[in-house]
XYZ file of C-alpha atoms in Angstrom:
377
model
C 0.000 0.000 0.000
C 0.883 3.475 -0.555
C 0.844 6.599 1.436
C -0.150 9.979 1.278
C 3.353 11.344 1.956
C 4.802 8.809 -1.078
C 1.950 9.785 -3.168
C 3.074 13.948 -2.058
C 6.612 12.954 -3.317
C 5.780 11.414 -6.113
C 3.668 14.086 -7.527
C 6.514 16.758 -6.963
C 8.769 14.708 -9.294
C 6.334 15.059 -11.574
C 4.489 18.762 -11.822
C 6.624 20.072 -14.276
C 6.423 17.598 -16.993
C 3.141 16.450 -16.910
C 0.301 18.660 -18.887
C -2.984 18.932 -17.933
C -3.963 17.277 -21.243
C -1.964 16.089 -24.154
C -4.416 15.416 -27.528
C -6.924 18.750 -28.326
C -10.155 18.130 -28.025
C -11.787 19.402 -31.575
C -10.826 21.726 -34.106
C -12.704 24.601 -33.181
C -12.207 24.244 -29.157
C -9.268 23.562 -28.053
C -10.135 22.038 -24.932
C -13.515 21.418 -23.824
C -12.331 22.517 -19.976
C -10.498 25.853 -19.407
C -7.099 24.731 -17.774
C -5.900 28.035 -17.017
C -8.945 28.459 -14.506
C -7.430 26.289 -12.235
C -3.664 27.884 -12.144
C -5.707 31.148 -11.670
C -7.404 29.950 -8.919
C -9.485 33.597 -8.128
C -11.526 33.582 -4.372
C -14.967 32.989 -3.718
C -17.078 32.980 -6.591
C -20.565 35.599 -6.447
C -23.723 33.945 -5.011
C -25.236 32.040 -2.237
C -24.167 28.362 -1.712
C -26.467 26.320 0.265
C -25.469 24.645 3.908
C -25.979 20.858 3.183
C -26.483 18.687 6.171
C -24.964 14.895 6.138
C -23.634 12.051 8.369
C -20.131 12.798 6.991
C -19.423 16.702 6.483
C -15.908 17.684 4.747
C -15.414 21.832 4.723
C -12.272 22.390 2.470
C -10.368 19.425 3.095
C -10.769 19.057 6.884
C -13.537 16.506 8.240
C -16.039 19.051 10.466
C -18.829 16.066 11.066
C -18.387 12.349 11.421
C -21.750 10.310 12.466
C -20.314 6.879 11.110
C -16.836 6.156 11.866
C -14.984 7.922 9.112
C -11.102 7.691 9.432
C -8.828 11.020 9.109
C -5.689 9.300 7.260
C -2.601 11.326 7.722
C 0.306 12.110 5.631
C 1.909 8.428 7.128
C -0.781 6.477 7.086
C -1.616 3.228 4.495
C -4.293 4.356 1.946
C -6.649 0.698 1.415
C -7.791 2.336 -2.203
C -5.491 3.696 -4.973
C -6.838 3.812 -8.103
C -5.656 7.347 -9.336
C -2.404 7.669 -11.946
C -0.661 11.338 -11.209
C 0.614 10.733 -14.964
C -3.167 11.286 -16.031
C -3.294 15.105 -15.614
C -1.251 17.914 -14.042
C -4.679 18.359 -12.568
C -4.442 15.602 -10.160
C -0.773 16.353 -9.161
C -2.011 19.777 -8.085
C -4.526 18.006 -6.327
C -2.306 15.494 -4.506
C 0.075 17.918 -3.311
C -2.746 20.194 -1.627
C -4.309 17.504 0.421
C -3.480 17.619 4.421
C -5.464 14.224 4.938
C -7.293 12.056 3.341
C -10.864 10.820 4.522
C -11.678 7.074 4.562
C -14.931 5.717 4.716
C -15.852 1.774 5.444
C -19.659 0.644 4.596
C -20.574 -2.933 5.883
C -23.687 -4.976 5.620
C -26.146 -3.564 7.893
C -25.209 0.485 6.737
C -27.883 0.764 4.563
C -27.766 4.775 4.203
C -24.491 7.381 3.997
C -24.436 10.876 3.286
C -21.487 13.121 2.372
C -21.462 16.223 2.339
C -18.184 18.173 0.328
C -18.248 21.742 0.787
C -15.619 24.900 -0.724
C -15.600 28.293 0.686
C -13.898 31.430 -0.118
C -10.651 32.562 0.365
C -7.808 32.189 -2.189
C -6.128 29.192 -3.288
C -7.566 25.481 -4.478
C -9.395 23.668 -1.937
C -8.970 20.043 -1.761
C -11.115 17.283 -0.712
C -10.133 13.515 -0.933
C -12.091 10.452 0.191
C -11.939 6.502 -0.088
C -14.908 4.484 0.304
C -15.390 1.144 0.808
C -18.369 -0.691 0.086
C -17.800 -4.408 1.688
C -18.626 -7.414 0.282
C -23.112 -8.247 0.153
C -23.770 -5.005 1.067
C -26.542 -2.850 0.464
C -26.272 1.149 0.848
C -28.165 4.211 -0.697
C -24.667 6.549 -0.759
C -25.337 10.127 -1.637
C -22.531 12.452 -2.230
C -23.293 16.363 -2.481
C -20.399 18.643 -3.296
C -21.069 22.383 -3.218
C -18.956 25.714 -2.999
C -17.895 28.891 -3.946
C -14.120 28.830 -4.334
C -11.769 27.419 -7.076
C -11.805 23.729 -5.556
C -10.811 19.992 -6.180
C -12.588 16.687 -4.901
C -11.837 13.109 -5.669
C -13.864 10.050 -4.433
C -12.669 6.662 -5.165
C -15.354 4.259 -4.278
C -14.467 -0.071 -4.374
C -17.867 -1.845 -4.642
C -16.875 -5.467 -3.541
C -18.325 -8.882 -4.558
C -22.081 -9.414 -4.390
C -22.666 -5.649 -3.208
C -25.300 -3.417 -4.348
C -24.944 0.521 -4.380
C -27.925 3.313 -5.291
C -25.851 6.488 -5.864
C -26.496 10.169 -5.940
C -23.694 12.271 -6.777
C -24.382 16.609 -7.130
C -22.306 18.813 -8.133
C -23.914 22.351 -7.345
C -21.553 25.153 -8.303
C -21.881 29.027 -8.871
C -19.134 31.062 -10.513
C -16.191 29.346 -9.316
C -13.895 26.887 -11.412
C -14.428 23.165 -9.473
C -12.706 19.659 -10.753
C -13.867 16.228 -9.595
C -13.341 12.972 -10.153
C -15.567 10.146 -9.220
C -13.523 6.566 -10.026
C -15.978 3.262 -9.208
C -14.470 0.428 -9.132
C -16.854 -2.675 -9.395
C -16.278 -6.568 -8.660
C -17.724 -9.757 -9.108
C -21.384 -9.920 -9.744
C -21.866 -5.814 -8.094
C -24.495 -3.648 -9.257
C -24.048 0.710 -9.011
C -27.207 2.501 -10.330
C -26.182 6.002 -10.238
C -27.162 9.488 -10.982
C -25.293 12.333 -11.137
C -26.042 15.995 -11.298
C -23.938 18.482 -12.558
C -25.051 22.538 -12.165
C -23.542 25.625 -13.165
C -19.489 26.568 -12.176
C -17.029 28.822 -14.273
C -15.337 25.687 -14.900
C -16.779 22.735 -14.094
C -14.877 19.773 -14.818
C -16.619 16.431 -13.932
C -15.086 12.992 -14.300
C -16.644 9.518 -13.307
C -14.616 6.810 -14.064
C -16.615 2.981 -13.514
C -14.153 0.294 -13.546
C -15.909 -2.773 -14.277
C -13.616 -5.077 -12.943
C -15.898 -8.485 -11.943
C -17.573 -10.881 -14.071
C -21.552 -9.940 -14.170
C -20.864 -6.524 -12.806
C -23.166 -3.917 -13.364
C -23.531 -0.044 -13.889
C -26.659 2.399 -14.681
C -25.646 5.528 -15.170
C -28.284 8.431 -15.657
C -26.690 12.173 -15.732
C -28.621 15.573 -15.583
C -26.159 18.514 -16.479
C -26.905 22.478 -16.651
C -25.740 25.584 -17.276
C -27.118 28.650 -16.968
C -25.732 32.451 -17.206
C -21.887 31.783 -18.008
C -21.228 28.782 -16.887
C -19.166 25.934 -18.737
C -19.887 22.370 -17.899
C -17.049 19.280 -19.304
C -18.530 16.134 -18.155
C -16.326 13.311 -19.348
C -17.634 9.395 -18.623
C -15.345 6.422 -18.809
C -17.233 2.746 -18.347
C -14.307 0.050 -18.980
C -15.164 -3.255 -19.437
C -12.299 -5.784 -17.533
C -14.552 -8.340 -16.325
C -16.305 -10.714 -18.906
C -20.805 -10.447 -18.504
C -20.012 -7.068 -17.208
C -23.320 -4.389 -18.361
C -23.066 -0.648 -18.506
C -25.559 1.989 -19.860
C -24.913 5.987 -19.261
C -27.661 8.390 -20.860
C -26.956 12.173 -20.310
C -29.511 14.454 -20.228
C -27.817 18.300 -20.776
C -29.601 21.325 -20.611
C -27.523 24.792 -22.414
C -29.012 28.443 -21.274
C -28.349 31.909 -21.964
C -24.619 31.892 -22.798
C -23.421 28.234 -20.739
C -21.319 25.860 -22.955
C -22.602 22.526 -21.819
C -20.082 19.163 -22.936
C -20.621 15.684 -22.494
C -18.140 13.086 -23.104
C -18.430 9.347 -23.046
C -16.120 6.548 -23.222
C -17.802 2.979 -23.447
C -15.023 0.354 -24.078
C -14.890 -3.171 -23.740
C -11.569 -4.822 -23.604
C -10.348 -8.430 -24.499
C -10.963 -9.609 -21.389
C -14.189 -8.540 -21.041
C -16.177 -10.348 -23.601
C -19.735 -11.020 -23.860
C -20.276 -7.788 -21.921
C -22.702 -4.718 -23.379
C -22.166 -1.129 -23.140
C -24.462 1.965 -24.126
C -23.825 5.540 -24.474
C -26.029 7.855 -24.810
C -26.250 11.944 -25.125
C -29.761 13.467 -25.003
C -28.716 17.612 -25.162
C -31.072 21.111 -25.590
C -30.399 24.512 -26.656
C -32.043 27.351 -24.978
C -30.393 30.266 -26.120
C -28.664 31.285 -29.560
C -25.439 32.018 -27.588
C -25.642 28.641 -25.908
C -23.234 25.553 -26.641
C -23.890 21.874 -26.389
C -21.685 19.439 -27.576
C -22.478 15.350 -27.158
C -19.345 13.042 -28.121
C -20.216 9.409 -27.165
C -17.382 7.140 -28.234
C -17.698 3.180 -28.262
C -14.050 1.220 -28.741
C -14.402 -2.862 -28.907
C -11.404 -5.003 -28.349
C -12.993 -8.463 -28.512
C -15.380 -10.578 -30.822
C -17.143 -11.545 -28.689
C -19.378 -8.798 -27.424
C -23.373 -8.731 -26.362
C -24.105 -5.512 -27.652
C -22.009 -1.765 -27.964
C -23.671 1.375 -29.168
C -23.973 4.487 -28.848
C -26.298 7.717 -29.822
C -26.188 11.966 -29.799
C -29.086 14.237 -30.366
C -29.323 17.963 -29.989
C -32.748 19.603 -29.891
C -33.846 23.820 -29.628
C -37.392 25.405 -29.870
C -38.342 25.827 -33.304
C -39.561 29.585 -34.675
C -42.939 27.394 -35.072
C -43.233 26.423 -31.435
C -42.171 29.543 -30.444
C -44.829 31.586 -32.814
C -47.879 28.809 -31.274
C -46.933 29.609 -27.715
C -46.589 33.402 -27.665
C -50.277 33.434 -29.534
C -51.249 32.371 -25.693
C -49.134 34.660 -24.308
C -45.777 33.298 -23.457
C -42.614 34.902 -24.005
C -39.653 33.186 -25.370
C -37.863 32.953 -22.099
C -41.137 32.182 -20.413
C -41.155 29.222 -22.948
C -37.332 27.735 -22.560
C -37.471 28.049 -19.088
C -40.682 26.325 -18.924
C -38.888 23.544 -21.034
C -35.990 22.924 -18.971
C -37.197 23.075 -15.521
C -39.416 20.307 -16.990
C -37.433 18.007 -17.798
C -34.935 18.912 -14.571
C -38.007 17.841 -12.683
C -38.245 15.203 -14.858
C -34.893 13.434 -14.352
C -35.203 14.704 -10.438
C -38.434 12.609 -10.187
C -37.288 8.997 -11.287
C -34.118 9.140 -8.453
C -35.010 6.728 -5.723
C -37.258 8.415 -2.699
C -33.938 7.259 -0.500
C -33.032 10.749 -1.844
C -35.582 12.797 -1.709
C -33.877 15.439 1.584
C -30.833 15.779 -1.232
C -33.556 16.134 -4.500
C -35.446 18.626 -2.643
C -32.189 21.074 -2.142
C -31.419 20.253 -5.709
C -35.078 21.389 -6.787
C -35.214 24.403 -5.300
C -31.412 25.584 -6.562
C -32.785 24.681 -9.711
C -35.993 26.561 -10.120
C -34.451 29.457 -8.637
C -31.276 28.852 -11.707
C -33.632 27.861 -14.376
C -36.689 30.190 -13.642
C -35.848 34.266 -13.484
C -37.848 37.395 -13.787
């Protein structure tokens, strides 16, 4: 096992030749996420951040609530998940090398309900959060995982689902104007199920990552994402479901949602390698346009190393109010940005309405940031 300290040295070996990304992302943008608002790094971002309660509370790094046993692991200390590469992206170097502690989590049978609760406030410099979770062996646990803020911040959770276990995620990202990055890596064995969804809102940079490792014959992982951007914002949300165990399933739909002037991306990697054969994948990216001066962009990739595959595709649509619509609605009286805001808090309440009721404390904050995002006079 590695420590925190190794990891620390390690990553200060390395900060000056790794890039934060090494292939472009398309002709006409560069790169989807704006680098060069994390070595910036401004304060506290303008507007009001909401005080989420949870069993486990984490306030800029440092563990401020613990109802469940969570371990503080120190710059010494054995870390019992290590998933993360610092060759990946100067990104997570910077991230490593900010961290004081790292927060580790254990879930047995018989914890059938966790909340975290990651939190960024002002003040200059990146904020860094870090937590392992373990999810034993049988178990069963509705795990939600709410990161909000106002300052330039970084969170990683890596989350080991073991044999037989069974997982119902929720995983928010709630953001004003500040530039946030977070990484979510799953890794999932033998015969484990994850169905998650993830919701991604607003930031001046919001870069998103979840990573499912599909490690364990007849694992499994739902995946159903809601992103939006309203005002300014910019949105990257980048998926990765990799197929290493043979039976394995995955299926990711993103729903993204583009207003005003926000540049909305989605990303999504389903690949199944030789070893995982006779496993499916799906990728999906279901985007609309509010606004003229709004950008959404769906890139859902499928790569197949084997033969022997059960099924791998993938789909992209992009959809706007038509002048025809627009014409048959203001007849009754609506104005254009009565109309698209009409249209997208429906189908945020939508997606918010088919999460499980296990979540329904966490859905309600996210409803009411929403409608007061979405809906403006």
């Amino acid at each position: 096992m590695v420590t925190l300290r190794e990891l620390k040295r390690d990553a200060a070996k390395l900060v000056d030749s790794v890039p934060y990304q090494l292939i472009k992302d398309s002709p006409s943008m560069k790169y989807y996420t704006d680098w060069s608002a994390y070595e910036e790094c401004r304060g506290a971002g303008i507007g009001h951040v909401p005080n989420i309660d949870a069993q486990v509370m984490i306030r800029d790094g440092e563990l401020i609530k613990n109802e469940v046993g969570a371990q503080v692991l120190g710059d010494g200390d054995e870390l019992p998940i290590n998933t993360i590469d610092l060759k990946e992206t100067k990104m997570m170097i910077k991230h490593v090398l900010n961290l004081s502690s790292i927060i580790y989590l254990d879930i047995k049978p018989g914890l059938e309900r966790l909340s975290l609760s990651i939190n960024s406030t002002g003040g200059g410099g990146l904020k860094s959060s870090h937590v392992l979770i373990q999810v034993r062996d049988g178990a069963t646990v509705d795990l939600s995982i709410m990161e909000s803020g106002n300052a330039c911040s970084s969170s990683v959770v890596e989350l080991l689902i073991g044999r037989g276990a069974r997982v119902n995620l929720l995983n928010a990202s709630l953001q004003v104007s500040n530039p946030t990055y977070s990484l979510r890596r799953v890794t999932v064995m033998d015969n484990s199920a994850i169905n998650s969804y993830t919701v991604v809102l607003d930031g001046s940079m919001n870069r998103l990552e979840e990573d499912y490792l599909l490690r364990g014959n007849y694992s499994n992982v739902a995946s159903k994402v809601l992103e939006t951007g309203t005002s300014k914002s910019r949105i990257d949300y980048y998926s990765t479901m990799l197929h290493l165990g043979e039976s394995s399933r995955s299926y990711s739909t993103v729903y993204g949602i583009a207003l005003d002037g926000a540049i909305i991306i989605h990303r999504g990697m389903g690949k199944i390698t030789e070893a995982g054969k006779w496993s499916s994948t799906v990728v999906e990216g279901k985007l609309f346009m509010g606004s003229r001066d709004a950008v959404a962009v769906s890139v859902p990739i499928i790569a197949v190393d084997t033969g022997d595959v059960s099924e791998a595709r993938h789909s992209a649509m992009d959809a706007s109010i038509d002048d025809d619509q627009l014409f048959y609605l203001s007849s009754r009286g609506l104005g254009r940005d009565e109309v698209i805001s009409l249209v997208a808090l429906d189908m945020a309440m939508k997606y918010l309405d088919e999460t499980p009721q296990q979540f329904n404390n966490e859905t309600r904050i996210i409803r009411e940031i929403m409608e007061q995002r979405i809906v403006r006079n």
